[in-house]
Amino acid sequence: MKTLVAYSSLTGNTQKVAQAISDAIPGAEIHPVDKTPNLSDYGLIIVGFWVDRGQPDRKTQEFIERVEGKPVGFFFTLGAYPDSDHAGDVARVTEEMIAKGQNQVLGSFRCQGKVDPALLERMKKSLPADHPHAQMSPQRKARLEEAAKHPNDEDLLRAKAFADDTYRKALSAPAKPNGGGRP
Ligand SMILES: Cc1cc2nc3c(=O)[nH]c(=O)nc-3n(C[C@H](O)[C@H](O)[C@H](O)COP(=O)(O)O)c2cc1C
């Protein structure tokens, strides 16, 4: 089955995970979300992104709007803990976006990714002093310090397991008739 791994990454975290996923799938092609070949050629699409204010980043949202009637897996990296409500909300919102195109969501994967220090500096300067992201609480400091260690080798192993699982599911997924698509 021809597989596309499409990713969006500003600072390299998501790209690293995308590469591990692509390496785990026989013959997979890997491309940035805004430079993919024609999607009709692929039997499985795995899309990966960095989380931007609680959602897939804009380029990824535009990509998802072009995906119709496919088996799809998705993954993301984020500053928050992967088991947080915030991460769960991102997964739910993404699943809804993908499902709009009559796609079949086969599974998802997420892990933390270091947050660009320039972004933290900008937040500190531009947000009102009482905003939670303008301050460095002990909890936030601990979360950012943990994020700075990711994606690590263990994340990449889990990403590989997600890739294996998604590929296996796609091989056994019933083919969709033509004519699926966004309402
Ligand atoms: C503008 C901006 C907005 C972000 N918004 C969120 C967010 O809402 N939630 C979160 O957990 N992380 C957020 N992050 C952190 C990134 O999603 C995280 O560091 C990610 O791993 C970056 O991936 P990349 O290296 O592939 O660009 C944000 C980062 C940036 C630069």
PDB file of C-alpha atoms in Angstrom, residues 4-183:
ATOM      1  CA  LEU A   4       2.339   9.209   2.526  1.00  0.00           C
ATOM      2  CA  VAL A   5       3.752  10.691   5.722  1.00  0.00           C
ATOM      3  CA  ALA A   6       2.972  14.430   5.545  1.00  0.00           C
ATOM      4  CA  TYR A   7       4.267  16.653   8.327  1.00  0.00           C
ATOM      5  CA  SER A   8       4.559  20.247   9.452  1.00  0.00           C
ATOM      6  CA  SER A   9       7.415  21.260  11.724  1.00  0.00           C
ATOM      7  CA  LEU A  10       8.835  24.633  12.723  1.00  0.00           C
ATOM      8  CA  THR A  11      11.729  23.618  14.938  1.00  0.00           C
ATOM      9  CA  GLY A  12      12.328  19.960  13.995  1.00  0.00           C
ATOM     10  CA  ASN A  13      10.472  17.974  16.698  1.00  0.00           C
ATOM     11  CA  THR A  14       7.637  16.804  14.478  1.00  0.00           C
ATOM     12  CA  GLN A  15       9.981  16.191  11.566  1.00  0.00           C
ATOM     13  CA  LYS A  16      12.036  13.817  13.725  1.00  0.00           C
ATOM     14  CA  VAL A  17       8.935  11.801  14.652  1.00  0.00           C
ATOM     15  CA  ALA A  18       7.718  11.875  11.028  1.00  0.00           C
ATOM     16  CA  GLN A  19      11.027  10.396   9.882  1.00  0.00           C
ATOM     17  CA  ALA A  20      10.810   7.559  12.440  1.00  0.00           C
ATOM     18  CA  ILE A  21       7.261   6.788  11.286  1.00  0.00           C
ATOM     19  CA  SER A  22       8.212   6.888   7.622  1.00  0.00           C
ATOM     20  CA  ASP A  23      11.224   4.622   8.244  1.00  0.00           C
ATOM     21  CA  ALA A  24       8.932   2.036   9.877  1.00  0.00           C
ATOM     22  CA  ILE A  25       6.574   1.704   6.892  1.00  0.00           C
ATOM     23  CA  PRO A  26       7.687  -0.199   3.781  1.00  0.00           C
ATOM     24  CA  GLY A  27       8.134   2.185   0.835  1.00  0.00           C
ATOM     25  CA  ALA A  28       6.569   5.180   2.619  1.00  0.00           C
ATOM     26  CA  GLU A  29       7.119   8.633   1.155  1.00  0.00           C
ATOM     27  CA  ILE A  30       7.660  11.632   3.429  1.00  0.00           C
ATOM     28  CA  HIS A  31       6.877  15.241   2.454  1.00  0.00           C
ATOM     29  CA  PRO A  32       6.081  18.557   4.164  1.00  0.00           C
ATOM     30  CA  VAL A  33       2.302  19.142   4.215  1.00  0.00           C
ATOM     31  CA  ASP A  34       2.559  22.034   1.768  1.00  0.00           C
ATOM     32  CA  LYS A  35       4.729  20.129  -0.738  1.00  0.00           C
ATOM     33  CA  THR A  36       2.951  16.801  -1.183  1.00  0.00           C
ATOM     34  CA  PRO A  37       2.385  15.098  -4.523  1.00  0.00           C
ATOM     35  CA  ASN A  38      -1.181  14.328  -5.666  1.00  0.00           C
ATOM     36  CA  LEU A  39      -3.000  12.675  -2.759  1.00  0.00           C
ATOM     37  CA  SER A  40      -5.078  10.372  -4.945  1.00  0.00           C
ATOM     38  CA  ASP A  41      -1.972   8.199  -5.405  1.00  0.00           C
ATOM     39  CA  TYR A  42      -1.900   7.092  -1.762  1.00  0.00           C
ATOM     40  CA  GLY A  43      -3.780   4.324   0.039  1.00  0.00           C
ATOM     41  CA  LEU A  44      -2.779   5.540   3.505  1.00  0.00           C
ATOM     42  CA  ILE A  45      -2.044   9.038   4.743  1.00  0.00           C
ATOM     43  CA  ILE A  46      -0.325   9.779   8.035  1.00  0.00           C
ATOM     44  CA  VAL A  47      -0.266  13.453   8.942  1.00  0.00           C
ATOM     45  CA  GLY A  48       1.876  14.986  11.689  1.00  0.00           C
ATOM     46  CA  PHE A  49       1.949  18.522  13.064  1.00  0.00           C
ATOM     47  CA  TRP A  50       3.061  20.819  15.861  1.00  0.00           C
ATOM     48  CA  VAL A  51       0.320  22.166  18.095  1.00  0.00           C
ATOM     49  CA  ASP A  52      -0.371  25.860  17.623  1.00  0.00           C
ATOM     50  CA  ARG A  53      -2.712  27.363  20.234  1.00  0.00           C
ATOM     51  CA  GLY A  54      -4.611  24.161  20.815  1.00  0.00           C
ATOM     52  CA  GLN A  55      -4.973  23.128  17.168  1.00  0.00           C
ATOM     53  CA  PRO A  56      -3.021  21.698  14.262  1.00  0.00           C
ATOM     54  CA  ASP A  57      -0.932  24.517  12.793  1.00  0.00           C
ATOM     55  CA  ARG A  58      -2.468  26.389   9.850  1.00  0.00           C
ATOM     56  CA  LYS A  59      -0.551  24.554   7.083  1.00  0.00           C
ATOM     57  CA  THR A  60      -1.728  21.232   8.475  1.00  0.00           C
ATOM     58  CA  GLN A  61      -5.330  22.389   8.670  1.00  0.00           C
ATOM     59  CA  GLU A  62      -5.122  23.377   5.003  1.00  0.00           C
ATOM     60  CA  PHE A  63      -3.645  19.977   4.171  1.00  0.00           C
ATOM     61  CA  ILE A  64      -6.358  18.102   6.081  1.00  0.00           C
ATOM     62  CA  GLU A  65      -9.002  19.957   4.070  1.00  0.00           C
ATOM     63  CA  ARG A  66      -7.571  18.342   0.920  1.00  0.00           C
ATOM     64  CA  VAL A  67      -7.739  14.764   2.231  1.00  0.00           C
ATOM     65  CA  GLU A  68     -10.900  12.914   1.263  1.00  0.00           C
ATOM     66  CA  GLY A  69     -12.091   9.333   1.544  1.00  0.00           C
ATOM     67  CA  LYS A  70      -8.793   7.915   2.887  1.00  0.00           C
ATOM     68  CA  PRO A  71      -7.620   5.829   5.792  1.00  0.00           C
ATOM     69  CA  VAL A  72      -5.725   8.379   7.923  1.00  0.00           C
ATOM     70  CA  GLY A  73      -3.462   8.266  10.967  1.00  0.00           C
ATOM     71  CA  PHE A  74      -2.266  11.421  12.716  1.00  0.00           C
ATOM     72  CA  PHE A  75       0.360  12.431  15.241  1.00  0.00           C
ATOM     73  CA  PHE A  76       1.516  15.607  16.905  1.00  0.00           C
ATOM     74  CA  THR A  77       4.133  17.073  19.210  1.00  0.00           C
ATOM     75  CA  LEU A  78       3.297  19.684  21.820  1.00  0.00           C
ATOM     76  CA  GLY A  79       4.694  21.479  24.824  1.00  0.00           C
ATOM     77  CA  ALA A  80       2.008  20.163  27.180  1.00  0.00           C
ATOM     78  CA  TYR A  81       2.068  16.682  28.706  1.00  0.00           C
ATOM     79  CA  PRO A  82       0.744  14.059  26.285  1.00  0.00           C
ATOM     80  CA  ASP A  83      -1.741  12.755  28.874  1.00  0.00           C
ATOM     81  CA  SER A  84      -3.117  16.249  29.668  1.00  0.00           C
ATOM     82  CA  ASP A  85      -6.684  17.371  28.928  1.00  0.00           C
ATOM     83  CA  HIS A  86      -5.150  19.911  26.542  1.00  0.00           C
ATOM     84  CA  ALA A  87      -3.509  17.141  24.468  1.00  0.00           C
ATOM     85  CA  GLY A  88      -6.766  15.167  24.531  1.00  0.00           C
ATOM     86  CA  ASP A  89      -8.635  18.212  23.231  1.00  0.00           C
ATOM     87  CA  VAL A  90      -6.133  18.623  20.377  1.00  0.00           C
ATOM     88  CA  ALA A  91      -6.656  14.963  19.405  1.00  0.00           C
ATOM     89  CA  ARG A  92     -10.436  15.334  19.491  1.00  0.00           C
ATOM     90  CA  VAL A  93     -10.455  18.542  17.405  1.00  0.00           C
ATOM     91  CA  THR A  94      -8.087  16.961  14.865  1.00  0.00           C
ATOM     92  CA  GLU A  95     -10.152  13.820  14.592  1.00  0.00           C
ATOM     93  CA  GLU A  96     -13.218  15.942  13.849  1.00  0.00           C
ATOM     94  CA  MET A  97     -11.334  17.869  11.147  1.00  0.00           C
ATOM     95  CA  ILE A  98     -10.165  14.667   9.486  1.00  0.00           C
ATOM     96  CA  ALA A  99     -13.558  12.972   9.722  1.00  0.00           C
ATOM     97  CA  LYS A 100     -15.200  15.870   7.825  1.00  0.00           C
ATOM     98  CA  GLY A 101     -13.586  14.567   4.627  1.00  0.00           C
ATOM     99  CA  GLN A 102     -15.237  11.132   4.913  1.00  0.00           C
ATOM    100  CA  ASN A 103     -11.869   9.774   5.972  1.00  0.00           C
ATOM    101  CA  GLN A 104     -11.405   6.855   8.294  1.00  0.00           C
ATOM    102  CA  VAL A 105      -9.221   7.716  11.315  1.00  0.00           C
ATOM    103  CA  LEU A 106      -7.130   4.637  12.098  1.00  0.00           C
ATOM    104  CA  GLY A 107      -5.286   5.940  15.163  1.00  0.00           C
ATOM    105  CA  SER A 108      -3.121   8.666  16.592  1.00  0.00           C
ATOM    106  CA  PHE A 109       0.098   9.275  18.476  1.00  0.00           C
ATOM    107  CA  ARG A 110       1.424  12.223  20.478  1.00  0.00           C
ATOM    108  CA  CYS A 111       4.489  13.181  22.440  1.00  0.00           C
ATOM    109  CA  GLN A 112       6.026  16.268  23.972  1.00  0.00           C
ATOM    110  CA  GLY A 113       8.419  18.433  21.986  1.00  0.00           C
ATOM    111  CA  LYS A 114      10.783  21.108  23.237  1.00  0.00           C
ATOM    112  CA  VAL A 115       9.337  24.598  23.064  1.00  0.00           C
ATOM    113  CA  ASP A 116      11.311  27.196  21.169  1.00  0.00           C
ATOM    114  CA  PRO A 117      12.961  29.502  23.772  1.00  0.00           C
ATOM    115  CA  ALA A 118      12.316  32.495  21.459  1.00  0.00           C
ATOM    116  CA  LEU A 119       8.573  31.812  21.768  1.00  0.00           C
ATOM    117  CA  LEU A 120       8.792  31.752  25.547  1.00  0.00           C
ATOM    118  CA  GLU A 121      10.650  35.059  25.522  1.00  0.00           C
ATOM    119  CA  ARG A 122       8.049  36.620  23.197  1.00  0.00           C
ATOM    120  CA  MET A 123       5.210  35.429  25.456  1.00  0.00           C
ATOM    121  CA  LYS A 124       6.869  36.881  28.493  1.00  0.00           C
ATOM    122  CA  LYS A 125       7.165  40.274  26.820  1.00  0.00           C
ATOM    123  CA  SER A 126       3.830  40.479  25.019  1.00  0.00           C
ATOM    124  CA  LEU A 127       1.284  38.930  27.393  1.00  0.00           C
ATOM    125  CA  PRO A 128      -0.300  40.746  30.335  1.00  0.00           C
ATOM    126  CA  ALA A 129       1.564  39.974  33.552  1.00  0.00           C
ATOM    127  CA  ASP A 130      -1.375  38.011  34.992  1.00  0.00           C
ATOM    128  CA  HIS A 131      -1.626  35.666  31.984  1.00  0.00           C
ATOM    129  CA  PRO A 132      -0.539  32.094  32.917  1.00  0.00           C
ATOM    130  CA  HIS A 133       1.903  31.993  29.999  1.00  0.00           C
ATOM    131  CA  ALA A 134       3.560  35.262  31.037  1.00  0.00           C
ATOM    132  CA  GLN A 135       4.736  33.743  34.290  1.00  0.00           C
ATOM    133  CA  MET A 136       6.968  30.861  35.234  1.00  0.00           C
ATOM    134  CA  SER A 137       5.116  28.854  37.882  1.00  0.00           C
ATOM    135  CA  PRO A 138       6.923  25.791  39.276  1.00  0.00           C
ATOM    136  CA  GLN A 139       4.463  23.553  37.378  1.00  0.00           C
ATOM    137  CA  ARG A 140       5.063  25.339  34.099  1.00  0.00           C
ATOM    138  CA  LYS A 141       8.834  25.280  34.621  1.00  0.00           C
ATOM    139  CA  ALA A 142       8.707  21.509  35.263  1.00  0.00           C
ATOM    140  CA  ARG A 143       6.564  20.949  32.172  1.00  0.00           C
ATOM    141  CA  LEU A 144       8.893  22.968  29.931  1.00  0.00           C
ATOM    142  CA  GLU A 145      11.945  21.219  31.350  1.00  0.00           C
ATOM    143  CA  GLU A 146      10.343  17.866  30.588  1.00  0.00           C
ATOM    144  CA  ALA A 147       9.328  19.039  27.089  1.00  0.00           C
ATOM    145  CA  ALA A 148      12.950  20.033  26.443  1.00  0.00           C
ATOM    146  CA  LYS A 149      13.922  16.328  26.616  1.00  0.00           C
ATOM    147  CA  HIS A 150      11.516  15.319  23.815  1.00  0.00           C
ATOM    148  CA  PRO A 151      11.098  13.741  21.403  1.00  0.00           C
ATOM    149  CA  ASN A 152      13.481  11.154  22.899  1.00  0.00           C
ATOM    150  CA  ASP A 153      14.392   7.597  21.879  1.00  0.00           C
ATOM    151  CA  GLU A 154      11.435   6.168  23.749  1.00  0.00           C
ATOM    152  CA  ASP A 155       9.034   8.523  21.940  1.00  0.00           C
ATOM    153  CA  LEU A 156      10.508   7.402  18.622  1.00  0.00           C
ATOM    154  CA  LEU A 157      10.024   3.740  19.560  1.00  0.00           C
ATOM    155  CA  ARG A 158       6.398   4.427  20.457  1.00  0.00           C
ATOM    156  CA  ALA A 159       6.013   6.334  17.179  1.00  0.00           C
ATOM    157  CA  LYS A 160       7.321   3.280  15.344  1.00  0.00           C
ATOM    158  CA  ALA A 161       4.759   1.067  17.127  1.00  0.00           C
ATOM    159  CA  PHE A 162       2.030   3.527  16.066  1.00  0.00           C
ATOM    160  CA  ALA A 163       3.306   3.343  12.466  1.00  0.00           C
ATOM    161  CA  ASP A 164       3.293  -0.481  12.474  1.00  0.00           C
ATOM    162  CA  ASP A 165      -0.190  -0.586  13.939  1.00  0.00           C
ATOM    163  CA  THR A 166      -1.624   2.018  11.560  1.00  0.00           C
ATOM    164  CA  TYR A 167      -0.094   0.348   8.516  1.00  0.00           C
ATOM    165  CA  ARG A 168      -1.466  -3.030   9.578  1.00  0.00           C
ATOM    166  CA  LYS A 169      -4.947  -1.539  10.089  1.00  0.00           C
ATOM    167  CA  ALA A 170      -4.805   0.153   6.664  1.00  0.00           C
ATOM    168  CA  LEU A 171      -3.941  -3.145   4.998  1.00  0.00           C
ATOM    169  CA  SER A 172      -7.044  -4.724   6.454  1.00  0.00           C
ATOM    170  CA  ALA A 173      -9.347  -1.651   6.116  1.00  0.00           C
ATOM    171  CA  PRO A 174     -12.105  -2.127   3.538  1.00  0.00           C
ATOM    172  CA  ALA A 175     -11.511   0.030   0.442  1.00  0.00           C
ATOM    173  CA  LYS A 176     -13.863   3.032   0.237  1.00  0.00           C
ATOM    174  CA  PRO A 177     -15.901   3.409  -2.927  1.00  0.00           C
ATOM    175  CA  ASN A 178     -15.105   6.491  -4.990  1.00  0.00           C
ATOM    176  CA  GLY A 179     -17.271   9.519  -4.450  1.00  0.00           C
ATOM    177  CA  GLY A 180     -16.529   9.982  -0.765  1.00  0.00           C
ATOM    178  CA  GLY A 181     -15.663  13.526   0.157  1.00  0.00           C
ATOM    179  CA  ARG A 182     -16.542  16.562   2.164  1.00  0.00           C
ATOM    180  CA  PRO A 183     -20.227  17.402   2.316  1.00  0.00           C
TER     181      PRO A 183
END
